[in-house]
Each structure stands twice: as structure tokens, then as C-alpha cells.
PDB file of C-alpha atoms in Angstrom:
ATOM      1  CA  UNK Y 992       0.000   0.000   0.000  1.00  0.00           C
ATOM      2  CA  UNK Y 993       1.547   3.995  -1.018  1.00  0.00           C
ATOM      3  CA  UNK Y 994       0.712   6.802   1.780  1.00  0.00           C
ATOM      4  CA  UNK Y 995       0.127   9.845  -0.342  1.00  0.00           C
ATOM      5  CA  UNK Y 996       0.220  13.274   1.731  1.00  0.00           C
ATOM      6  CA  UNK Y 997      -1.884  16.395   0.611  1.00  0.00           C
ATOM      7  CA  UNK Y 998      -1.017  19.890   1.612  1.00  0.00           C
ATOM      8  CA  UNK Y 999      -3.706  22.970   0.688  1.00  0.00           C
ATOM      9  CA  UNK Y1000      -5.165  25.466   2.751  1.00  0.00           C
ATOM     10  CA  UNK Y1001      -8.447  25.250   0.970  1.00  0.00           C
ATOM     11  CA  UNK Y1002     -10.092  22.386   2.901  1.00  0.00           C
ATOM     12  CA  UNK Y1003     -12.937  22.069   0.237  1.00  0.00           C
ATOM     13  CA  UNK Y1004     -10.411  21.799  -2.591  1.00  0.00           C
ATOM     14  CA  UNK Y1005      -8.465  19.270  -0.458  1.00  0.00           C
ATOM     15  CA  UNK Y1006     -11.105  16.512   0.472  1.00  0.00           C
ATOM     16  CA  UNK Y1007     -12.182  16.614  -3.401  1.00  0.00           C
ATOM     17  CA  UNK Y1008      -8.723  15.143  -4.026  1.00  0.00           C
ATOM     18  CA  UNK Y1009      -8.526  13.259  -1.577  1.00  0.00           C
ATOM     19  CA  UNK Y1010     -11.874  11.692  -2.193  1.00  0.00           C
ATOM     20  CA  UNK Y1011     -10.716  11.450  -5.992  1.00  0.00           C
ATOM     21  CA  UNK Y1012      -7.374   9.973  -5.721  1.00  0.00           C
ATOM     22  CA  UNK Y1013      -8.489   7.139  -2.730  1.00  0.00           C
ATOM     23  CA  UNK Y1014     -11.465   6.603  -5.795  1.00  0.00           C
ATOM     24  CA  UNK Y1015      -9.052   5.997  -8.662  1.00  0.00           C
ATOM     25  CA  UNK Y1016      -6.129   4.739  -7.042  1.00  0.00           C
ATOM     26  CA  UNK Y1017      -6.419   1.572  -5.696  1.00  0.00           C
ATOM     27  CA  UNK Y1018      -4.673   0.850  -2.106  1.00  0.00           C
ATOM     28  CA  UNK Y1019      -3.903   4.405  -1.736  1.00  0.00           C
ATOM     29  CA  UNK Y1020      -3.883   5.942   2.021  1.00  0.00           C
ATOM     30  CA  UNK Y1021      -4.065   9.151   1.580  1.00  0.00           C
ATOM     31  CA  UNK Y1022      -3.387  11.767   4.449  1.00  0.00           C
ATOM     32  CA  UNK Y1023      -4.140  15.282   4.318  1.00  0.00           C
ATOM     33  CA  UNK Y1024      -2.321  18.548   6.087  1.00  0.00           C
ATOM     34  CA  UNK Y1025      -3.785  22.445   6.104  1.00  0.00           C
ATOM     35  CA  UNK Y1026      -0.560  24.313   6.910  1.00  0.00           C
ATOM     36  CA  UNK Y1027       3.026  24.237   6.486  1.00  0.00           C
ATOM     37  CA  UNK Y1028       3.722  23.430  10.089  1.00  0.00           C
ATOM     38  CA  UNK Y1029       1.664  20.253   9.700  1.00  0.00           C
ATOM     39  CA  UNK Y1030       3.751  19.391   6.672  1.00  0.00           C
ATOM     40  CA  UNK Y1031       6.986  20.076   7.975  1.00  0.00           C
ATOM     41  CA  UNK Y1032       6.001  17.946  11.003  1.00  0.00           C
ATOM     42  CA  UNK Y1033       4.137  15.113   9.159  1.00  0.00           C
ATOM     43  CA  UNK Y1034       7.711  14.610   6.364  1.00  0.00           C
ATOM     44  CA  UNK Y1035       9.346  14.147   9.803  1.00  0.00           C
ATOM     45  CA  UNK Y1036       8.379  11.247  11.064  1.00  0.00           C
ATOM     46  CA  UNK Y1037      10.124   8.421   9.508  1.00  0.00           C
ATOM     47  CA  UNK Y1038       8.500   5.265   7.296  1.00  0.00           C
ATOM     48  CA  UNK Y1039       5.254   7.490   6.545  1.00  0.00           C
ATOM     49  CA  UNK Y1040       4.824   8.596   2.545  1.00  0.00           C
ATOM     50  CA  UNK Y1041       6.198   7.711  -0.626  1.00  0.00           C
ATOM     51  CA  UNK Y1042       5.278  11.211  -1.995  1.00  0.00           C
ATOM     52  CA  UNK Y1043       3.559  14.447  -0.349  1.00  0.00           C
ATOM     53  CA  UNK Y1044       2.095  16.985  -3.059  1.00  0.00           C
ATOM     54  CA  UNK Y1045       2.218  20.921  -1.637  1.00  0.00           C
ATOM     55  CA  UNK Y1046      -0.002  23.683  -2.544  1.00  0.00           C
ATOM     56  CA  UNK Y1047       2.708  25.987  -3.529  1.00  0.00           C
ATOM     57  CA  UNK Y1048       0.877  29.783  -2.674  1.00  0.00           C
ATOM     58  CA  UNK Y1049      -0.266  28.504   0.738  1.00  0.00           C
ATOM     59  CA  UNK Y1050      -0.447  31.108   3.652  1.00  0.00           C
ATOM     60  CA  UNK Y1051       3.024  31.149   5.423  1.00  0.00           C
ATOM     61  CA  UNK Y1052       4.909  29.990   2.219  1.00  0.00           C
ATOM     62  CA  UNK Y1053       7.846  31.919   1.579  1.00  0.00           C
ATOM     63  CA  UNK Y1054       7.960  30.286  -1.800  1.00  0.00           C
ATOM     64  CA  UNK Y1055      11.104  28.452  -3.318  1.00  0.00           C
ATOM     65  CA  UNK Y1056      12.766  28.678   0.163  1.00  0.00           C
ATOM     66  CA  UNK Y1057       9.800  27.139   2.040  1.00  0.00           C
ATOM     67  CA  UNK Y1058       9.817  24.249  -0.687  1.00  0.00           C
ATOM     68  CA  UNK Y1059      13.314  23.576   0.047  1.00  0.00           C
ATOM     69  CA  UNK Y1060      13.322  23.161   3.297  1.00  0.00           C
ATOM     70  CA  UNK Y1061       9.917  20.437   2.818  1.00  0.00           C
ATOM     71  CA  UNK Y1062      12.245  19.037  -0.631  1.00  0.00           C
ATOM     72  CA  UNK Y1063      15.162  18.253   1.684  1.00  0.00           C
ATOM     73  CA  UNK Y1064      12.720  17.052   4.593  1.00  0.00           C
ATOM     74  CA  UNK Y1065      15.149  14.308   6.874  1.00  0.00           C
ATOM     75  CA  UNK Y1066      13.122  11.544   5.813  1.00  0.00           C
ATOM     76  CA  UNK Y1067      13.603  11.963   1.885  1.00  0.00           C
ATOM     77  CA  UNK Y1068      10.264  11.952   1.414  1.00  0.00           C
ATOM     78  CA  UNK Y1069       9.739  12.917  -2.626  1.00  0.00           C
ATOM     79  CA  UNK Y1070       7.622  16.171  -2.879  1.00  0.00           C
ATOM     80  CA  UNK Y1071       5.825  17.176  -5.654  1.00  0.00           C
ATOM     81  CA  UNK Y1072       3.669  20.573  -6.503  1.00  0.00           C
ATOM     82  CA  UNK Y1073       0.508  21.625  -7.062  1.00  0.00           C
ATOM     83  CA  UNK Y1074      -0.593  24.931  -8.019  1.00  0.00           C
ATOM     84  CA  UNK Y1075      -2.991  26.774 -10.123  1.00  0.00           C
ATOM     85  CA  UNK Y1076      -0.780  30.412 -10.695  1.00  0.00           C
ATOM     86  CA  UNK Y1077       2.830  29.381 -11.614  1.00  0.00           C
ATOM     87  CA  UNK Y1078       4.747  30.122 -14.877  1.00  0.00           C
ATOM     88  CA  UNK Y1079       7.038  28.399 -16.816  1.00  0.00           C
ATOM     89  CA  UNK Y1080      10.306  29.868 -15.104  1.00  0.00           C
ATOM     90  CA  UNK Y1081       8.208  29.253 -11.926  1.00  0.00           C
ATOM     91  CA  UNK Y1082       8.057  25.471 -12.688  1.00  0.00           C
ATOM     92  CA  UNK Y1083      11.548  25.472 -13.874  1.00  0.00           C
ATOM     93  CA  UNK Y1084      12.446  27.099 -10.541  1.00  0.00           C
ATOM     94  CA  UNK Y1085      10.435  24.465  -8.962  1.00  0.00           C
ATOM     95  CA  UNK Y1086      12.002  21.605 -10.507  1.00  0.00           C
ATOM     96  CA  UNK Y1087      15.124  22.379 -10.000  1.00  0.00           C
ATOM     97  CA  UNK Y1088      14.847  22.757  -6.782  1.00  0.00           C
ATOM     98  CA  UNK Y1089      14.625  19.190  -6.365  1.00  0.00           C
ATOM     99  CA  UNK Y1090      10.435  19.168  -6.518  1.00  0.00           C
ATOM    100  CA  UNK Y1091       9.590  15.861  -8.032  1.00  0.00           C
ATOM    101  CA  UNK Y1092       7.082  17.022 -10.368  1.00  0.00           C
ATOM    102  CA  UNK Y1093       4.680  20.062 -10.625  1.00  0.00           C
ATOM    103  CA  UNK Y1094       0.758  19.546 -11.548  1.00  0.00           C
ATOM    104  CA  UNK Y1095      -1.710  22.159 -12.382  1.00  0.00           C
ATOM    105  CA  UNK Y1096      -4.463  22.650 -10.356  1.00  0.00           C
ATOM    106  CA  UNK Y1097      -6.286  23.259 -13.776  1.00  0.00           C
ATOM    107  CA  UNK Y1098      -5.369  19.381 -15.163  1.00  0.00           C
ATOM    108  CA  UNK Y1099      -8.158  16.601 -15.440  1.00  0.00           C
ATOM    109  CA  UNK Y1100      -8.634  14.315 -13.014  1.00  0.00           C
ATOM    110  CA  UNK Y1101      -7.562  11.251 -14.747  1.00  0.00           C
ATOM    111  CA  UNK Y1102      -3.857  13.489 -15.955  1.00  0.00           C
ATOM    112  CA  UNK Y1103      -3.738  13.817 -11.745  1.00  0.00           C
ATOM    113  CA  UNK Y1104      -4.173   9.954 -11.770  1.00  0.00           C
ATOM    114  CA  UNK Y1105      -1.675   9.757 -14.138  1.00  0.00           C
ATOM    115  CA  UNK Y1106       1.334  12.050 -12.472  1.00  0.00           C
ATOM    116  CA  UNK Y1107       0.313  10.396  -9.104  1.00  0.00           C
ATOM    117  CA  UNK Y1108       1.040   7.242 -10.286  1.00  0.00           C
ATOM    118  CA  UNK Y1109       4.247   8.475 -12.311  1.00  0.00           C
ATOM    119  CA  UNK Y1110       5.658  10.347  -9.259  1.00  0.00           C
ATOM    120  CA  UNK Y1111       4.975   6.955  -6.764  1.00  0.00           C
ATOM    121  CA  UNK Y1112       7.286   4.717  -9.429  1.00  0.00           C
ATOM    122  CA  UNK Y1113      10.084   7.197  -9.221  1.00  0.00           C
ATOM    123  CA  UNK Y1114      10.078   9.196 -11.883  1.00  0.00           C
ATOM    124  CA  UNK Y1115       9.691  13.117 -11.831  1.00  0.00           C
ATOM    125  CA  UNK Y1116       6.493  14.326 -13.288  1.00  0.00           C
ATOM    126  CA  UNK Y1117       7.264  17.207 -15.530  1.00  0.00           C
ATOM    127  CA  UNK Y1118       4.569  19.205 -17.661  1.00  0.00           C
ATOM    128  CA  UNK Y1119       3.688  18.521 -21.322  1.00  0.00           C
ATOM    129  CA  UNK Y1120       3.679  21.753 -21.943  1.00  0.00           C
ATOM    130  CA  UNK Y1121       7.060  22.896 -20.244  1.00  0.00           C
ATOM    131  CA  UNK Y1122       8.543  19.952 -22.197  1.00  0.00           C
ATOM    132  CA  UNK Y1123       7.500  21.524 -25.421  1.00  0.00           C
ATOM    133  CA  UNK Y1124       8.808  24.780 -24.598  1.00  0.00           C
ATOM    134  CA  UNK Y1125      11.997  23.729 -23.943  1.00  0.00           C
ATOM    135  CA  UNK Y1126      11.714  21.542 -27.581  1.00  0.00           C
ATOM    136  CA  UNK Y1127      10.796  24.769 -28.983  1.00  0.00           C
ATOM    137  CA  UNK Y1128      14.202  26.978 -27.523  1.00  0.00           C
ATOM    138  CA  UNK Y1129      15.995  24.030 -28.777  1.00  0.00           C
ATOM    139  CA  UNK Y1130      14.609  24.002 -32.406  1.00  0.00           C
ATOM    140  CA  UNK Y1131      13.720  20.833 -32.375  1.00  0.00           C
ATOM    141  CA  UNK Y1132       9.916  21.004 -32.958  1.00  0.00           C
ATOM    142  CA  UNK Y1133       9.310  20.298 -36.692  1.00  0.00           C
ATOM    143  CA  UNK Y1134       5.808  21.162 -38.599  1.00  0.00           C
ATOM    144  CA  UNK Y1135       3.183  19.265 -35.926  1.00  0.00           C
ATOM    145  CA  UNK Y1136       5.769  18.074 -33.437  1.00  0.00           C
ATOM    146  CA  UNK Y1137       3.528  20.305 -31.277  1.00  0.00           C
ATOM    147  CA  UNK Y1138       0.926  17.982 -31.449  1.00  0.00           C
ATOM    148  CA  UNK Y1139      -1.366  20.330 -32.881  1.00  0.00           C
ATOM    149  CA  UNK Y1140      -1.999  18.084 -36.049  1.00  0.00           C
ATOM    150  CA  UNK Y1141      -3.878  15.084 -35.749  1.00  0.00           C
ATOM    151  CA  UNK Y1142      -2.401  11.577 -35.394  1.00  0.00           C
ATOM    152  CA  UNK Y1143      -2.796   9.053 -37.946  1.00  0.00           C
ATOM    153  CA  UNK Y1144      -6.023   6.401 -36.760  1.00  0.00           C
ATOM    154  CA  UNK Y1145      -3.659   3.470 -35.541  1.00  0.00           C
ATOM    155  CA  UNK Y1146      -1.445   6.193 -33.284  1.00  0.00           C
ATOM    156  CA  UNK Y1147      -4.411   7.559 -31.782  1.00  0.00           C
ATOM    157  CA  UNK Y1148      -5.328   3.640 -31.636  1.00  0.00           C
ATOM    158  CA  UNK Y1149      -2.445   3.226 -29.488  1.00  0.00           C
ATOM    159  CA  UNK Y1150      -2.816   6.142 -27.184  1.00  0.00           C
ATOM    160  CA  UNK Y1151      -6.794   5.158 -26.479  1.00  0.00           C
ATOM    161  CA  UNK Y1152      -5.123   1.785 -25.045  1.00  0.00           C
ATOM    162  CA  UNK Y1153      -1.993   2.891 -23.391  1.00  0.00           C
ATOM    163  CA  UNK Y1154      -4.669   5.143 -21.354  1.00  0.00           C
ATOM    164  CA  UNK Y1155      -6.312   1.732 -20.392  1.00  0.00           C
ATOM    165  CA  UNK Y1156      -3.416   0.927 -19.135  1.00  0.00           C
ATOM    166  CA  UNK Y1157      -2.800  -1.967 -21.574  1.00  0.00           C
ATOM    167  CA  UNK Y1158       0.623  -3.269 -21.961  1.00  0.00           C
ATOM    168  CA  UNK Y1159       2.414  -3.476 -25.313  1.00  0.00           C
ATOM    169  CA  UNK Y1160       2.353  -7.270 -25.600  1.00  0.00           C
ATOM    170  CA  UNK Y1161      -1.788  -6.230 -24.966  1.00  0.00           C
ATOM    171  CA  UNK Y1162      -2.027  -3.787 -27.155  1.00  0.00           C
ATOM    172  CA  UNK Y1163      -0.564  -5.302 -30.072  1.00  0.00           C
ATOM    173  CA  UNK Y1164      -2.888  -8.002 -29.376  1.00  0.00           C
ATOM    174  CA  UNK Y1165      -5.480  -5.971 -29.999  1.00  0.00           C
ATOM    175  CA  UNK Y1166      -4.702  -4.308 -32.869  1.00  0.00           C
ATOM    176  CA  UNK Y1167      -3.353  -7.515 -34.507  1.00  0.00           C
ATOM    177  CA  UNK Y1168       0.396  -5.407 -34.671  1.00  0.00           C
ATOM    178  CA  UNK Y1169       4.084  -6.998 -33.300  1.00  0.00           C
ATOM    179  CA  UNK Y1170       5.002  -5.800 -29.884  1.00  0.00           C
ATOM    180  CA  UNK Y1171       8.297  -3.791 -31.746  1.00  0.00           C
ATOM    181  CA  UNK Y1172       5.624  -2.354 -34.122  1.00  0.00           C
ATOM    182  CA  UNK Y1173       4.098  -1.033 -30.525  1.00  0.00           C
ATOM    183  CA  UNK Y1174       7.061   0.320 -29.089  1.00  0.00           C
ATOM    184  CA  UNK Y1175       7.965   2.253 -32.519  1.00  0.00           C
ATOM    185  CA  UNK Y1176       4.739   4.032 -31.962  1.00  0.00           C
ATOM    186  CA  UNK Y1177       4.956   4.696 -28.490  1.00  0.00           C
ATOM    187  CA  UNK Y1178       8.943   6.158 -29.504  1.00  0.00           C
ATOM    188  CA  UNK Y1179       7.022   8.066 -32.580  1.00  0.00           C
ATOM    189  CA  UNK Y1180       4.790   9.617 -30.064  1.00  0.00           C
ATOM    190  CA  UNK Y1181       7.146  10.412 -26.883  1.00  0.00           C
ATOM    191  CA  UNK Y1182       9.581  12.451 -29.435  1.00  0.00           C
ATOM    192  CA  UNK Y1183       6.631  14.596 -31.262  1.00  0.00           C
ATOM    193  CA  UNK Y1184       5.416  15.417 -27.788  1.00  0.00           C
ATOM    194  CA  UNK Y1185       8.356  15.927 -26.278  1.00  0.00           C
ATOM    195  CA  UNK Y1186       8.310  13.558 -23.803  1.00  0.00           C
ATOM    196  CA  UNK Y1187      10.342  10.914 -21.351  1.00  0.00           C
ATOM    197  CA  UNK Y1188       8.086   7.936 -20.812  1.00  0.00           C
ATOM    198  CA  UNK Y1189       4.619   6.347 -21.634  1.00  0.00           C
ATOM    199  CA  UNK Y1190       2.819   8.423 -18.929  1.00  0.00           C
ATOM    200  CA  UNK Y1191       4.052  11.558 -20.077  1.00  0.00           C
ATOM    201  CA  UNK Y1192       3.461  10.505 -23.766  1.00  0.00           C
ATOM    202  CA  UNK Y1193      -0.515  10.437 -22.331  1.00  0.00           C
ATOM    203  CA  UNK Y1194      -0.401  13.794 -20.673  1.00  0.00           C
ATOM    204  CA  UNK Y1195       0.678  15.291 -23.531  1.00  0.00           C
ATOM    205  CA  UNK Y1196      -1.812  13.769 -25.405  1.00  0.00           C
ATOM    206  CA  UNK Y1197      -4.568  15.216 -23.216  1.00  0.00           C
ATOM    207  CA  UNK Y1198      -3.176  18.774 -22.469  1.00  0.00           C
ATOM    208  CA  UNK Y1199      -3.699  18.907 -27.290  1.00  0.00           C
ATOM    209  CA  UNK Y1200      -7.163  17.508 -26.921  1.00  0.00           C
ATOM    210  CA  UNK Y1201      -6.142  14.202 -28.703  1.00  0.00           C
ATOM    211  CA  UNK Y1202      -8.025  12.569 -26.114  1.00  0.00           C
ATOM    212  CA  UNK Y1203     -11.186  12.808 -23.991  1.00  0.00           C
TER     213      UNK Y1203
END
């Protein structure tokens, strides 16, 4: 079983996600904490959460130093962010800061299931869209790489069952395709969008409206 920790001032806004997440992640404990006293105090105590996720404007914050001191908590408990007024050189700040991923309060609830469950195997969560920017300052982005064009019918195939959660061995099986014909698409998909992994590659795919 994972032991998530919440952290928002706004009680209402907290006990929707915690409601949410205990919904649509199975064997989830989720705790939940109002101020940053109670966070600093509940990343203290040893053998509690894989991952606490921090309102980052909350009353009392000082900002990047307050998220410091919770990043480099003594029990090396991951923490991620949530907020719904950051910018991009706010998020970079973020992440480099050691945050292990940054969500927007403005994301669906099933792109929260996915960076929840991203963040819990060990991998930072970063935005689709950040991803793309930095693609962009590179010069890397080619005509569509922004995943503005639409996707030929057996990619978008592919990204319907990746969101199921299917497997590749699974998902070839349903589309009568190899498993290396599977992972090429997946690879086609993670460099147009920019990103890292097969979670990301569905984020991405969400924040362009390529799927529901």
C-alpha cells in the first residue's frame, strides 16, 4: 500500500482530491495537512509517505525557500507541486529545486491519476507543456511536433489503449500489430510530444485535446 500526503489550505479543494485519488487509485492511504507546520512535522516522522504533493501559494509559504526546506525534509520523502498560478520559469524554478514534479491545479482528473502514479514509481512528473517549450528553444519542434496536427487512426489507436493501461504485448494483441511495431509508436509519439516515458506521452496527449 503507497501513503500519499496532501497539503492545501483550501479544505474544500483538499477533500475533493482526496476523495478522488483514494477513488481511482487503488490501495492508496491518503493523508491530508492544512498548513506548512503540519507538513513540515508530518515529512518528519520516519517510514510514513512515498510522496507528499504541496499547494505551492499557501499562507506562510515563503515560496522556493519554504519548498526547500519540505524538498530536503530528513526523511527523503519525494515532494511534488501543485498549483494553479505558476509560470514556466516558476516550474523550472520548482524543478530544479529538487520538486519531483509540478501539476496544475487546472489538469483533469484522470492526468492527476496519471502524475500520481508516475511520481509513486520514481520518476519526476514534468509538464507537457514545459517539455514543449523547452523543444521549442531548442529548435527541435518540426511542422506538428507540437501535437497540434492530428495523429494518424492506428497512433491515436495506441494512445486510447496505453490510457487503459494496456501493456504493449496487450495492445498489439489488440490491434493484430508486433510488440516492436508497438514500441515504434509509443517512440514516434514520446519524441513529437516531447516527452520521457509512456505516462508523459498520455499527458501530452490530453493537455492537445487528442483525447477525452
Amino acid at each position: 500500500m503507497s501513503r500519499l500526503l496532501l497539503v492545501d489550505d483550501h479544505v474544500l479543494l483538499l477533500d475533493t482530491l482526496r476523495d478522488y485519488l483514494t477513488r481511482s487509485l487503488e490501495g492508496m492511504e491518503i493523508d491530508t495537512a492544512r498548513t506548512i507546520a503540519e507538513a513540515e512535522a508530518a515529512l518528519a516522522r520516519p517510514d510514513t509517505y512515498d510522496l507528499a504533493i504541496v499547494d505551492y501559494r499557501m499562507p506562510g509559504s515563503r515560496g522556493i525557500s519554504t519548498l526547500r526546506g519540505l524538498v530536503e525534509n530528513p526523511c527523503d520523502i519525494p515532494v511534488a507541486v501543485m498549483s494553479g498560478q505558476a509560470s514556466a520559469e516558476d516550474v523550472r524554478a520548482i524543478l530544479q529545486q529538487g520538486a519531483m514534479g509540478f501539476i496544475d491545479k487546472a489538469v483533469s482528473g484522470s492526468s492527476l491519476t496519471h502524475a500520481v502514479r508516475l511520481m509513486l514509481s520514481g520518476e519526476r512528473f514534468i509538464p507537457a507543456s514545459l517539455l514543449s517549450s523547452q523543444s521549442a528553444r531548442r529548435g527541435s519542434s518540426g511542422p506538428g511536433d507540437d501535437g497540434s496536427e492530428p495523429l494518424p487512426p492506428k497512433a491515436m489507436a495506441v494512445l486510447r489503449l496505453l490510457r487503459q493501461g494496456r501493456t504493449n504485448k496487450e495492445i498489439g494483441r489488440e490491434l493484430e500489430l508486433e510488440e516492436v511495431t508497438i514500441k515504434l509508436y509509443i517512440g514516434r509519439l514520446a519524441k513529437r510530444f516531447g516527452a520521457r516515458n509512456r505516462v508523459q506521452v498520455l499527458m501530452a496527449a490530453m493537455e492537445h485535446g487528442l483525447l477525452d
